[in-house]
Coordinates of C-alpha atoms in Angstrom, one line a residue:
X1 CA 4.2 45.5 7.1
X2 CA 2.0 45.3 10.4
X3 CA 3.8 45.2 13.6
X4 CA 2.3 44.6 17.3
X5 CA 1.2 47.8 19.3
X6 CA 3.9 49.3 22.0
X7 CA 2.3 50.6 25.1
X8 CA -0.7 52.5 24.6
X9 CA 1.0 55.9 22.7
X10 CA 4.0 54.3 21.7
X11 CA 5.5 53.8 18.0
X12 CA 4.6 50.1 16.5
X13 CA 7.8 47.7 17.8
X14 CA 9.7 47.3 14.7
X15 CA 11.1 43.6 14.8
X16 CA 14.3 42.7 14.9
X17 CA 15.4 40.1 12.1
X18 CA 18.6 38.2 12.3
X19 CA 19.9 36.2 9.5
X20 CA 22.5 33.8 11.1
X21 CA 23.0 31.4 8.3
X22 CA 27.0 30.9 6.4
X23 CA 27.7 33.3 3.4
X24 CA 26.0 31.5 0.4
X25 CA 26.8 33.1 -3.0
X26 CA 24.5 35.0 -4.5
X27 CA 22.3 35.2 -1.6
X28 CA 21.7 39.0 -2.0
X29 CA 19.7 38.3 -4.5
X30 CA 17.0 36.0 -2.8
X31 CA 17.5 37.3 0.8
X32 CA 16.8 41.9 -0.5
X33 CA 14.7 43.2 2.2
X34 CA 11.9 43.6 0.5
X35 CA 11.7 39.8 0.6
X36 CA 12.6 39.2 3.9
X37 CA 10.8 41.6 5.0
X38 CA 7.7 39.6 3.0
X39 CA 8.7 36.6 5.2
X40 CA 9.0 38.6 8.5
X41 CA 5.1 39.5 7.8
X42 CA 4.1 35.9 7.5
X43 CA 5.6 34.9 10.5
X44 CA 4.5 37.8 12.1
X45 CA 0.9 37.5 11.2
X46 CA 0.4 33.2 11.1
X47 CA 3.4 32.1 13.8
X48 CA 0.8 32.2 16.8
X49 CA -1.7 29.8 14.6
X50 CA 0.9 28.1 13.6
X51 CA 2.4 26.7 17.1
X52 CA -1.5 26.4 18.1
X53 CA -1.7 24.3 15.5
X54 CA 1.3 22.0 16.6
X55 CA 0.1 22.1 19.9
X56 CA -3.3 20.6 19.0
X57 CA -1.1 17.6 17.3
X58 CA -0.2 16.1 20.7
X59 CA -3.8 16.5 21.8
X60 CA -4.6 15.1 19.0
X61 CA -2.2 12.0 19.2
X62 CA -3.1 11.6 23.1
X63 CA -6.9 11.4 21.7
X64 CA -6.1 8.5 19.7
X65 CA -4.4 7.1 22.2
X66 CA -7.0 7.5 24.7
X67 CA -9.6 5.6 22.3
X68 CA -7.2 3.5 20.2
X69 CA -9.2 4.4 16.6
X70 CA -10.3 7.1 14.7
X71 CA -13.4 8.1 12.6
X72 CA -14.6 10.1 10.6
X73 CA -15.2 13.9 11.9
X74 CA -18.9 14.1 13.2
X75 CA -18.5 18.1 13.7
X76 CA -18.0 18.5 9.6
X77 CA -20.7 16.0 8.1
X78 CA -22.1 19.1 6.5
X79 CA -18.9 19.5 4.6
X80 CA -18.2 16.1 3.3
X81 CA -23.1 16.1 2.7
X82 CA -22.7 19.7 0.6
X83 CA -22.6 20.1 -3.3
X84 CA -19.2 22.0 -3.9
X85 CA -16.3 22.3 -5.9
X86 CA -13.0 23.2 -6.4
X87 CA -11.9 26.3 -8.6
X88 CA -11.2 25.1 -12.0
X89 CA -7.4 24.0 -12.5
X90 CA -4.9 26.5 -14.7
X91 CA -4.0 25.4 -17.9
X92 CA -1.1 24.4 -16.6
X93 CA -2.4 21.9 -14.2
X94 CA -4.9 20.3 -16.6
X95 CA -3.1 17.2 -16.9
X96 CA -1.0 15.8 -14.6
X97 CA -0.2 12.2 -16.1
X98 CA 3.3 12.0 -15.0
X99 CA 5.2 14.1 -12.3
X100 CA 9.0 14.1 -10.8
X101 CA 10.0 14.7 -7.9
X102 CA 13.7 16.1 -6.4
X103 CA 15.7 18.6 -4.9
X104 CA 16.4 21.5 -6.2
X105 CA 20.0 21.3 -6.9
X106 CA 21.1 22.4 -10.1
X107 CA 21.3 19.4 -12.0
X108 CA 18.5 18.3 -10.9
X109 CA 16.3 21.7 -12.3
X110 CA 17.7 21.2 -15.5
X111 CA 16.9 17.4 -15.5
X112 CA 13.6 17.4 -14.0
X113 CA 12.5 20.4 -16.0
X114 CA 13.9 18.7 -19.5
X115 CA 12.8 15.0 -18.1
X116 CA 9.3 15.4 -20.4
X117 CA 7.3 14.9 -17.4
X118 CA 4.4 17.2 -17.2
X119 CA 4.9 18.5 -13.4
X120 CA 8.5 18.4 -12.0
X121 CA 7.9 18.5 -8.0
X122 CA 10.5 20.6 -6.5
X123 CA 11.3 19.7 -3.2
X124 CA 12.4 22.0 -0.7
X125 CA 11.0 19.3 1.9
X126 CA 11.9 15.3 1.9
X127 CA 14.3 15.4 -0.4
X128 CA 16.0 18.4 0.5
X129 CA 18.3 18.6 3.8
X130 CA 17.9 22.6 4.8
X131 CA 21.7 23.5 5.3
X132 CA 21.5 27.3 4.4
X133 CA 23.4 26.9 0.9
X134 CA 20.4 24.4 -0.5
X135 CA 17.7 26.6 0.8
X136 CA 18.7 29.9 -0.4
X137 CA 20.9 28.3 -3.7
X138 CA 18.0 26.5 -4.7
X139 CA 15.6 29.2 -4.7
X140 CA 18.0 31.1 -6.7
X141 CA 18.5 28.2 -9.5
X142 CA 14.4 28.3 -9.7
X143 CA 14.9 31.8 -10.7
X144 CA 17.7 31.0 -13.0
X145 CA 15.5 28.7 -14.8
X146 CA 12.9 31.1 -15.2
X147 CA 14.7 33.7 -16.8
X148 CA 16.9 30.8 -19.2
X149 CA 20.0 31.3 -17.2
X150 CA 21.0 28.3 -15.5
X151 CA 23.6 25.5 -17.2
X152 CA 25.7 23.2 -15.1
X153 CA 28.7 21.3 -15.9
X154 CA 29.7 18.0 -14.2
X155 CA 33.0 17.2 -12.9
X156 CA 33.3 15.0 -15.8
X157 CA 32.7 17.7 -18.3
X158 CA 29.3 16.7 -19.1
X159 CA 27.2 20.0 -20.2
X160 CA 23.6 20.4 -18.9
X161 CA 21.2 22.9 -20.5
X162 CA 17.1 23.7 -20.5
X163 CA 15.3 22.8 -23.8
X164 CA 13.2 25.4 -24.5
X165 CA 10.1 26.8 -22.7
X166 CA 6.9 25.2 -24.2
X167 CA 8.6 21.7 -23.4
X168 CA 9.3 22.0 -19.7
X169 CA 7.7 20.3 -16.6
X170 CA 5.7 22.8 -14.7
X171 CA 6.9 23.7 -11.6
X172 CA 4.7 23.0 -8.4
X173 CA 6.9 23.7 -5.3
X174 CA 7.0 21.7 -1.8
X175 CA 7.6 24.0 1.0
X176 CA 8.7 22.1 4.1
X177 CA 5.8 20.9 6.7
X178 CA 4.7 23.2 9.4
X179 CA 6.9 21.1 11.8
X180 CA 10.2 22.7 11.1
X181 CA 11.9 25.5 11.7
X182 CA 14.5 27.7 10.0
X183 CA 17.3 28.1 12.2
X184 CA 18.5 30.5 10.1
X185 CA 16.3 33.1 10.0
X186 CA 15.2 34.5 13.2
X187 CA 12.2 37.5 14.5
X188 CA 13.0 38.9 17.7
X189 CA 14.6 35.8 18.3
X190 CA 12.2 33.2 17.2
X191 CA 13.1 31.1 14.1
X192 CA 10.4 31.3 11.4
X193 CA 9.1 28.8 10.1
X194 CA 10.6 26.4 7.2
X195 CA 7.5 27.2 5.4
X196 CA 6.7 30.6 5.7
X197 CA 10.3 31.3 3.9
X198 CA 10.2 28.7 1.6
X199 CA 6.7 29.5 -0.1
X200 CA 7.5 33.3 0.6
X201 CA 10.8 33.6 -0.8
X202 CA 9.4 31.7 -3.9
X203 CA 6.1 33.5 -4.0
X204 CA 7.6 37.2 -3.4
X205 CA 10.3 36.2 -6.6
X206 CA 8.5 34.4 -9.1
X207 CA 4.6 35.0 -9.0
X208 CA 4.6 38.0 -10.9
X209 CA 7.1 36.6 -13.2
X210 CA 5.4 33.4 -13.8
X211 CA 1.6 35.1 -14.2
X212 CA 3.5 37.4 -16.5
X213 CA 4.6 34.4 -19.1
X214 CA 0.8 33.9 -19.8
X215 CA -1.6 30.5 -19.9
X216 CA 0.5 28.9 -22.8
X217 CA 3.5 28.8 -20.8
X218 CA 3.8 26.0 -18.7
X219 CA 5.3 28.1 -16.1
X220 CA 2.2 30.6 -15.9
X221 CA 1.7 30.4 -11.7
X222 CA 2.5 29.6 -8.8
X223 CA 1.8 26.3 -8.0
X224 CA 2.9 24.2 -4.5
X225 CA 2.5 20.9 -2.6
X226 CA 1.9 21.1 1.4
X227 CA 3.2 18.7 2.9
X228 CA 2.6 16.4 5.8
X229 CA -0.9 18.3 6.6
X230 CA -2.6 16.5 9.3
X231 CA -6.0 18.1 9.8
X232 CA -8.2 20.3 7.9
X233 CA -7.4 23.2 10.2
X234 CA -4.3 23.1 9.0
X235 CA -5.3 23.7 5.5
X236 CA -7.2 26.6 6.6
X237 CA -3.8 27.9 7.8
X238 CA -2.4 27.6 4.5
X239 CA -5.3 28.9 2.6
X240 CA -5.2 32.3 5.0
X241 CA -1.3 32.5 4.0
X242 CA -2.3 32.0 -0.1
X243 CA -4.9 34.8 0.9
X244 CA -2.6 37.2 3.1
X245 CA 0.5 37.1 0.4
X246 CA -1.6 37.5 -2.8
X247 CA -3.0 41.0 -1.2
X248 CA 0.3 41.6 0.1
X249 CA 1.3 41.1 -3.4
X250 CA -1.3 42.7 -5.3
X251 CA -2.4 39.3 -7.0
X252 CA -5.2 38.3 -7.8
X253 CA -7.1 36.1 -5.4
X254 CA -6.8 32.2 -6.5
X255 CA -3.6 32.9 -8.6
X256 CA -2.1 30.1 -6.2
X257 CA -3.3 26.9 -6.6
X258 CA -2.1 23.7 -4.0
X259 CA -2.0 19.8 -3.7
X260 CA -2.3 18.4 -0.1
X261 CA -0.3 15.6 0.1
X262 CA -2.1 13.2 2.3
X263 CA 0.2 11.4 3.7
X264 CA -1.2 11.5 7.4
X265 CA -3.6 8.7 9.0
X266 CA -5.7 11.7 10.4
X267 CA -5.2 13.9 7.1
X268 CA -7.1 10.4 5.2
X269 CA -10.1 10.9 7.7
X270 CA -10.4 14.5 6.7
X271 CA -9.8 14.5 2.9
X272 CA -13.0 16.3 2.0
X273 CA -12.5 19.1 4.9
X274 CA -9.3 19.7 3.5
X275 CA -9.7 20.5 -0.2
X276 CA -12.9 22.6 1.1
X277 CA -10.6 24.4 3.5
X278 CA -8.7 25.3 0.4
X279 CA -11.1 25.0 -2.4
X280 CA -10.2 28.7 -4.3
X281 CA -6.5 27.7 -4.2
X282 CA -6.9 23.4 -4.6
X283 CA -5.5 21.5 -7.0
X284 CA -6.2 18.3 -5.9
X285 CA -4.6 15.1 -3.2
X286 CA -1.7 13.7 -3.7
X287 CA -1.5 9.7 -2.5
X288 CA 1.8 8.9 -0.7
X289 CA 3.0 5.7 1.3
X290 CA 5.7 5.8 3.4
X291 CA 5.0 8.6 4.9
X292 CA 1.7 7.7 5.4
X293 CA 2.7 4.2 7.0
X294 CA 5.1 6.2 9.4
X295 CA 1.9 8.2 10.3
X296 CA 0.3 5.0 10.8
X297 CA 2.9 3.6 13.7
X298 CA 3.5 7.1 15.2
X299 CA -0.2 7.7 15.8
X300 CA -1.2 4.0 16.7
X301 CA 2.2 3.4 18.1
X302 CA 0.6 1.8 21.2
X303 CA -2.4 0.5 20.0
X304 CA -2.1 -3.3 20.1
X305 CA -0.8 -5.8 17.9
X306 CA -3.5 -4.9 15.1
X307 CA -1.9 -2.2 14.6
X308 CA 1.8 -3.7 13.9
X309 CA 3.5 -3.0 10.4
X310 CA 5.2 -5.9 8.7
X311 CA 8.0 -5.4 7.0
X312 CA 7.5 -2.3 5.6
X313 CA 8.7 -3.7 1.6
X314 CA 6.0 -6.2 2.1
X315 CA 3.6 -3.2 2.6
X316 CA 2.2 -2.7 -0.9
X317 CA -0.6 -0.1 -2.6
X318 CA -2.4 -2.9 -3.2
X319 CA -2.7 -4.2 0.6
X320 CA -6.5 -3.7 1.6
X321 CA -6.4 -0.8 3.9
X322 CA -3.9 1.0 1.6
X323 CA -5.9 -0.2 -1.0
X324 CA -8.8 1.5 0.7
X325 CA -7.2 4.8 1.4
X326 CA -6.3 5.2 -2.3
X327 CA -9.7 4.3 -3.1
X328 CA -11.2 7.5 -1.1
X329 CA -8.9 9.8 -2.4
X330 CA -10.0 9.0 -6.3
X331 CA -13.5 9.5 -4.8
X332 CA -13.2 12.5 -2.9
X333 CA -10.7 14.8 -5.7
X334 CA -13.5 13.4 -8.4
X335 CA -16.7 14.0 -6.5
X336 CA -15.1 17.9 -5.9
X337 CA -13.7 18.7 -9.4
X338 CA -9.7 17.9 -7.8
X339 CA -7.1 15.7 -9.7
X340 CA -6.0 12.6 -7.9
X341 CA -2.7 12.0 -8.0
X342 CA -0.4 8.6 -6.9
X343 CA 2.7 7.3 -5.5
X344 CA 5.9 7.1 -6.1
X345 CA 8.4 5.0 -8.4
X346 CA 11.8 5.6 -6.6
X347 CA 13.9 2.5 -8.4
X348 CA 17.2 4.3 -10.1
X349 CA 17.6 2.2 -13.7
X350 CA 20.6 0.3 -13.5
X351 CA 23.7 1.4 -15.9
X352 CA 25.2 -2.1 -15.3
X353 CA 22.8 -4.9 -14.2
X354 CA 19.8 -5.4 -17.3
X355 CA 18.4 -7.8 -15.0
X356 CA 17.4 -5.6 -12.4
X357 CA 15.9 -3.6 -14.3
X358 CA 13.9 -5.5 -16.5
X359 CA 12.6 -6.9 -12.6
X360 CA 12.0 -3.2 -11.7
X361 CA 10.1 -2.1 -14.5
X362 CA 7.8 -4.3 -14.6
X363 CA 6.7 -3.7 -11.4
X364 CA 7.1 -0.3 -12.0
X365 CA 4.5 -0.5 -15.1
X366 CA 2.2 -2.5 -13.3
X367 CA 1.9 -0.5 -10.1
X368 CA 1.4 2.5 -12.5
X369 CA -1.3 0.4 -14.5
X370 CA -3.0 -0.1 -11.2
X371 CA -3.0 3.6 -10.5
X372 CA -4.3 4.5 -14.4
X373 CA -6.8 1.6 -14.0
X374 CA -8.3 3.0 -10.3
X375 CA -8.8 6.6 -11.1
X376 CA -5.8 8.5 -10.8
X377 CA -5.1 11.3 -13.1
X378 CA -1.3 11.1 -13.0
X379 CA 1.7 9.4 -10.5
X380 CA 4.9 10.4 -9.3
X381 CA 8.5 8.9 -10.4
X382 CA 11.8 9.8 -8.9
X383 CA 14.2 9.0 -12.3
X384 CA 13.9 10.6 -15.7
X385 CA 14.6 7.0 -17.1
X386 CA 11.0 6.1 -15.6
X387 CA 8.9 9.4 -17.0
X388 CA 8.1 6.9 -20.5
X389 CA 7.2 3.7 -18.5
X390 CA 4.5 6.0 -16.5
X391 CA 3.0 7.7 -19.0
X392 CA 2.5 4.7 -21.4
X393 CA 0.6 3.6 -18.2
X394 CA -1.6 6.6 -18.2
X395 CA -1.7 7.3 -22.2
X396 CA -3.3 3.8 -21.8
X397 CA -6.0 4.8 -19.8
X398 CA -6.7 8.8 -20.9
X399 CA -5.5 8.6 -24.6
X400 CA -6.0 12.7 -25.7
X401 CA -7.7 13.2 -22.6
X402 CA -6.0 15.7 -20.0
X403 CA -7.3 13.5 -17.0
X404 CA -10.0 11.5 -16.3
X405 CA -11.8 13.1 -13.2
X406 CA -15.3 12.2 -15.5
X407 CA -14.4 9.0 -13.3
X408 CA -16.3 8.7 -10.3
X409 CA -14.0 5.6 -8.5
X410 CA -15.8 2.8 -7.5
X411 CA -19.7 3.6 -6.0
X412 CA -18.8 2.1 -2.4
X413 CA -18.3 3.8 0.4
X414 CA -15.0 3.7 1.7
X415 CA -15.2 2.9 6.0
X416 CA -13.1 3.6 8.6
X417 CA -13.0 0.6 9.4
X418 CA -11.2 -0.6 6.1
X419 CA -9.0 2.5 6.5
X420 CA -7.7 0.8 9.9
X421 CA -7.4 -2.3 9.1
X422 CA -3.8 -2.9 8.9
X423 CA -3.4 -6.4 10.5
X424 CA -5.4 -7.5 7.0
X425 CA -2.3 -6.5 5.2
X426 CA -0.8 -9.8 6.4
X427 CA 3.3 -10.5 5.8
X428 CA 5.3 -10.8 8.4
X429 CA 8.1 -8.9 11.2
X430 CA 11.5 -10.8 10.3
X431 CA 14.7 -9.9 10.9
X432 CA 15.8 -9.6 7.7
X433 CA 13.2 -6.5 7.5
X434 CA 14.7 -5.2 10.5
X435 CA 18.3 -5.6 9.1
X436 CA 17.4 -3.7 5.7
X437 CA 15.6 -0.8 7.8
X438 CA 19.0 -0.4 9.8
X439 CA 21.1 -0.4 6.7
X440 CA 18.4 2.5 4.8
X441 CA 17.9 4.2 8.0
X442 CA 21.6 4.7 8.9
X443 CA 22.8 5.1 5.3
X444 CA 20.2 7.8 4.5
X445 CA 21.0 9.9 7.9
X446 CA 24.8 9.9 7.2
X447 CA 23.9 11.5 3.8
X448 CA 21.4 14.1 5.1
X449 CA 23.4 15.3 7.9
X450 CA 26.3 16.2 5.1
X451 CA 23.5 18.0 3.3
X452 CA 22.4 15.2 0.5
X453 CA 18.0 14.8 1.1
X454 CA 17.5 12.5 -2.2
X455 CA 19.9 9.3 -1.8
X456 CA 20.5 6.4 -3.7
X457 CA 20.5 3.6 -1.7
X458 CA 20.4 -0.4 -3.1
X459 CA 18.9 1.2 -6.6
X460 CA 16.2 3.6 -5.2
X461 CA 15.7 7.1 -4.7
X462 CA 15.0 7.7 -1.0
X463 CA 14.3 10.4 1.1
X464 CA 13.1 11.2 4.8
X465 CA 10.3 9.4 4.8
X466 CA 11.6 6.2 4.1
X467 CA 13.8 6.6 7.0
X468 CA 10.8 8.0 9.3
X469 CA 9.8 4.4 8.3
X470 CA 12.4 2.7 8.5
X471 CA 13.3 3.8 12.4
X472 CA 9.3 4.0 13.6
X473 CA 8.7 0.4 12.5
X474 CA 11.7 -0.8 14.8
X475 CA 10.2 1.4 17.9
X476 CA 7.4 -0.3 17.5
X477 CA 8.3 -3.8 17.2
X478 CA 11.1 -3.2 20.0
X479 CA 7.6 -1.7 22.6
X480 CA 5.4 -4.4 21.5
X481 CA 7.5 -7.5 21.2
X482 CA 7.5 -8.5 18.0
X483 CA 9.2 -12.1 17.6
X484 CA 10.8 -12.2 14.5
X485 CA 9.2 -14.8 12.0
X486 CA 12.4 -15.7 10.1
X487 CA 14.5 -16.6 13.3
X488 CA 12.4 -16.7 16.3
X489 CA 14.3 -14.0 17.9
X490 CA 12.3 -10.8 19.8
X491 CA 13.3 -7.7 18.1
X492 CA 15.0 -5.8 21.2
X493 CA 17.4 -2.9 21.4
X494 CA 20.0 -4.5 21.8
X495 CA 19.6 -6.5 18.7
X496 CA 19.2 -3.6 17.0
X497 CA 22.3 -1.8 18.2
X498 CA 24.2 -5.1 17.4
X499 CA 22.8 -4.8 13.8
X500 CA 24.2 -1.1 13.9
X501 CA 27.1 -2.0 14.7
X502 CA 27.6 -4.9 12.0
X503 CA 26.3 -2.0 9.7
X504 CA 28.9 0.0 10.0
X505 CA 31.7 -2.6 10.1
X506 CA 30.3 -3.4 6.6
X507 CA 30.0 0.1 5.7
X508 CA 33.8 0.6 6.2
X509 CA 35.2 -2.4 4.2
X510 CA 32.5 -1.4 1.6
X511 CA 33.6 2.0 1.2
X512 CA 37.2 1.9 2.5
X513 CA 39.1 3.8 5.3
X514 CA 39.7 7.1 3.8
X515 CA 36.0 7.2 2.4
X516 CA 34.3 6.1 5.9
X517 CA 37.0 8.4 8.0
X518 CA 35.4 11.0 5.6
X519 CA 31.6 10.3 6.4
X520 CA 29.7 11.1 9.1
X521 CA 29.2 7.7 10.4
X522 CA 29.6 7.8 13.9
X523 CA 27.0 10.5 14.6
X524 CA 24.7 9.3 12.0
X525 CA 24.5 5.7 13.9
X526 CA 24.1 7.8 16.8
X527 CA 20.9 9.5 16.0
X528 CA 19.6 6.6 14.4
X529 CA 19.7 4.7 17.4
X530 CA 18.2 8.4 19.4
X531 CA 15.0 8.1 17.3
X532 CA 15.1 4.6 17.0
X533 CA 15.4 3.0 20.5
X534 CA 14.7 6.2 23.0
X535 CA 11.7 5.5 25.2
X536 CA 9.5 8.0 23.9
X537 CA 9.1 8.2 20.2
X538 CA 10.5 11.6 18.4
X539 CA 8.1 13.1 16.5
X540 CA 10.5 13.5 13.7
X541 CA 13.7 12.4 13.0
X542 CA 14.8 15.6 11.2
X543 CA 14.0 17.9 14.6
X544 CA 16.7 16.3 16.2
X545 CA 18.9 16.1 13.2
X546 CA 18.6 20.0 12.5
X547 CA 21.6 20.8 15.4
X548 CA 23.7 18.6 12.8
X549 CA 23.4 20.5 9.6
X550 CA 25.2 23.9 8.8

């Protein structure tokens, strides 16, 4: 491993690695030192990019400040004007038409895995909180299921087991963003990055093992999402990694292959730059929406009233400028050989109300129709219950094809004007938005800071970024005095701290004493109102959250 020169005639500083994290079984096995020592060379060769790299992200915020839009990079017109492609996709990754997405608990490997989806997503990011235990355990279930070891048994008694190989989802794993840290894990003092030990724990375990199944296996690579990317420099970063840790590795080059979730406002202005950045190792784009719309009100934050989200359950796929952005991703992974893949499904079926369900999945089936019917090779759902209703939708469209990137999207140009124009959504601020982003924001928090990332809450499956949402949209109606449409009232902090309050009074009669005693209420209300209603707007809600987890 290379380590920085001493003074001139002195021995290479050997650094010195701390791992400050609680005991977690079996953690020998993931954390040997040839794998941390795998980690210790990422950080030690990318960290300075890396916080460059952050560092440009508030220049680049106080640009769009400064001019209140964005456009289209003049600097790479030469990228977006050439004739390229990406590298041809595995086997593997051929077709796409339905993916899951969740933690990577046990339960939920063995579900996702078995759910007949073609992709299961495995989040070490959104839907994962990053205590210690579910970073290390679940890089140690992903080996389990590799190697047809892993069962779990529910408290109920309830038996879980993998079918067998040739019917598994492929796994493509989702590192967390370059944002966060890992407390955990520190070199010469400095925490490494989130990502660097998520993709290198994985990557130093499994490639070799997964290249070694062969092409018929859907588990023949290693495959990832990157997550919240927000420039094509960026992607470069990650491409360098891919390079550095196959040589490291002895793999061969483009072994890796990655899907760029763009779910920034400036990643959606640099769509082409980015799979170019990483066109050996691309897989294709991957369409998002809320944490796009929280990228949206952070970056625009105090841009004027054009810029204003309504209700963010009013904010549909189908509104013109998300219309618009989905539109340019079909065009952009077709036009360079990349798969296109949508949104998410997050409603939980229902054991006990047929009603609700029947509501659901229709509107399930039609936003997945949409999707088929515009382009997109395959879509995301969050439930095993809902991996049928999206692939009817898709088997609709492709039939026995694998995907359909033959199809170009529509022929116009997608502006940046339509990509801005968010006051054409139309719907409305109202209170009762504001009330439901209170109750999601607070009720997801309380779970993540005990260490749950993927929630239930009111019959969907959330994670961070529908609290990012949920707490941006109030900061921004709060610093640009919204008046509520429903009663007339200006959404202020101390509305919202009432509504906090009634929250949690409902909370405790919901759940009961013992049960709310239990919970972390108190603190997650807390830091709900922090991100919410401080004068300057956090970055991310999980930074602060991170000095709550273990």
């Amino acid at each position: 491993m290379a380590a920085d020169q001493g003074p001139l005639g002195a021995a290479p500083a050997a650094p010195v690695v701390t791992v400050a994290g609680p005991r977690v079984p079996r953690a020998e096995e993931v954390l040997t030192p040839e794998a941390v020592a795998f980690v210790v060379g990422l950080h030690r060769a990318f960290e300075g990019r890396r916080q460059e790299l952050l560092a440009r992200r508030k220049t680049r915020r106080a640009e769009i400040a400064a001019a209140g839009t964005l456009d289209f990079l003049p600097d790479t017109a030469a990228v977006r004007e050439g004739d390229w492609q990406v590298a041809e996709a595995p086997r593997a990754l051929q077709d796409r038409r339905v993916e899951i997405t969740g933690p990577t608990d046990r339960k939920m490997v063995i579900n996702a895995l078995n759910s007949g989806a073609k992709v299961w997503l495995a989040d070490f990011e959104d839907a994962t909180a990053p205590t210690w235990e579910n970073v290390v355990s679940g890089q140690i279930n992903l080996i389990d299921a590799y190697e047809s070891r892993i069962d779990f048994t529910s408290p109920q008694g309830k038996a879980y087991t993998l079918k067998p190989a040739d019917q598994l989802a492929t796994v493509v794993v989702r590192p967390r963003g370059w944002h966060l840290d890992e407390n955990h894990l520190l070199v010469d003092g400095t925490p490494v990055a989130g990502a660097f030990l998520d993709f290198g724990l994985y990557f130093f375990h499994n490639a070799a093992r997964l290249i070694a199944r062969g092409p018929e296996d859907p588990n023949s690579g290693p495959y990832f999402y990157l997550p919240k990317t927000e420039s094509h420099l960026e992607a470069r970063l990650w491409n360098d990694v891919f390079t550095h840790a196959q040589a490291e590795l002895g793999i061969p080059h483009g072994t890796i292959r990655a899907t760029v979730l763009i779910e920034t406002i400036t990643a959606a202005f640099e769509m082409e730059e980015i799979l170019y950045e990483l066109r050996e190792h691309a897989a294709g784009l991957n369409a998002g929406r809320w944490d796009y719309l929280f990228s949206i009100v952070k970056n625009f934050r105090d841009a004027g009233e054009h810029y204003i989200l309504p209700d963010r359950n009013s904010v549909t796929m189908a509104s013109p400028f998300m219309a618009a952005y989905t539109r340019l991703l079909v065009q952009t992974c077709h036009r360079r050989g990349a798969h296109a893949i949508g949104g998410m499904a997050a409603f939980i079926p229902s054991r006990k109300d047929p009603e609700v369900n029947a509501a659901a999945l229709d509107k399930v089936k039609a936003d997945k129709d949409r999707e088929a019917g515009n382009g997109f090779d395959g879509s995301w759902v969050a439930h095993p219950d809902l991996v049928p209703v999206a692939r009817a939708s898709f088997d609709a469209v492709l039939g026995a094809r694998p995907n359909q990137k033959d199809n170009p999207g529509p022929a116009e140009p997608v502006t940046a004007d339509q990509l801005l124009d968010i006051a054409g959504a139309g719907g409305s601020c109202t209170e009762a938005g504001l009330h439901n982003a209170v109750q999601v924001g607070v009720r997801y928090i309380e779970a993540w800071i005990r260490g749950l990332g993927a929630v239930g809450i009111f019959n969907m499956m959330e994670d961070a970024a529908t609290a990012e949402i949920s707490r941006s949209q109030i900061w921004q109606w709060i610093h640009n005095g919204v008046v509520l449409a429903d009663t007339g009232e200006k959404a202020t902090a101390d509305l919202v701290r009432r509504l906090v309050g009634e929250e949690l009074t409902a909370l405790r009669a919901e759940l009961g004493d013992d049960a709310y005693t239990a919970g972390r209420w108190p603190e997650a209300a807390r830091l709900f109102e922090k991100v919410a209603l401080a004068d300057d707007f956090v970055d991310f809600l999980t930074l602060p959250a991170l000095a709550l987890l273990d």
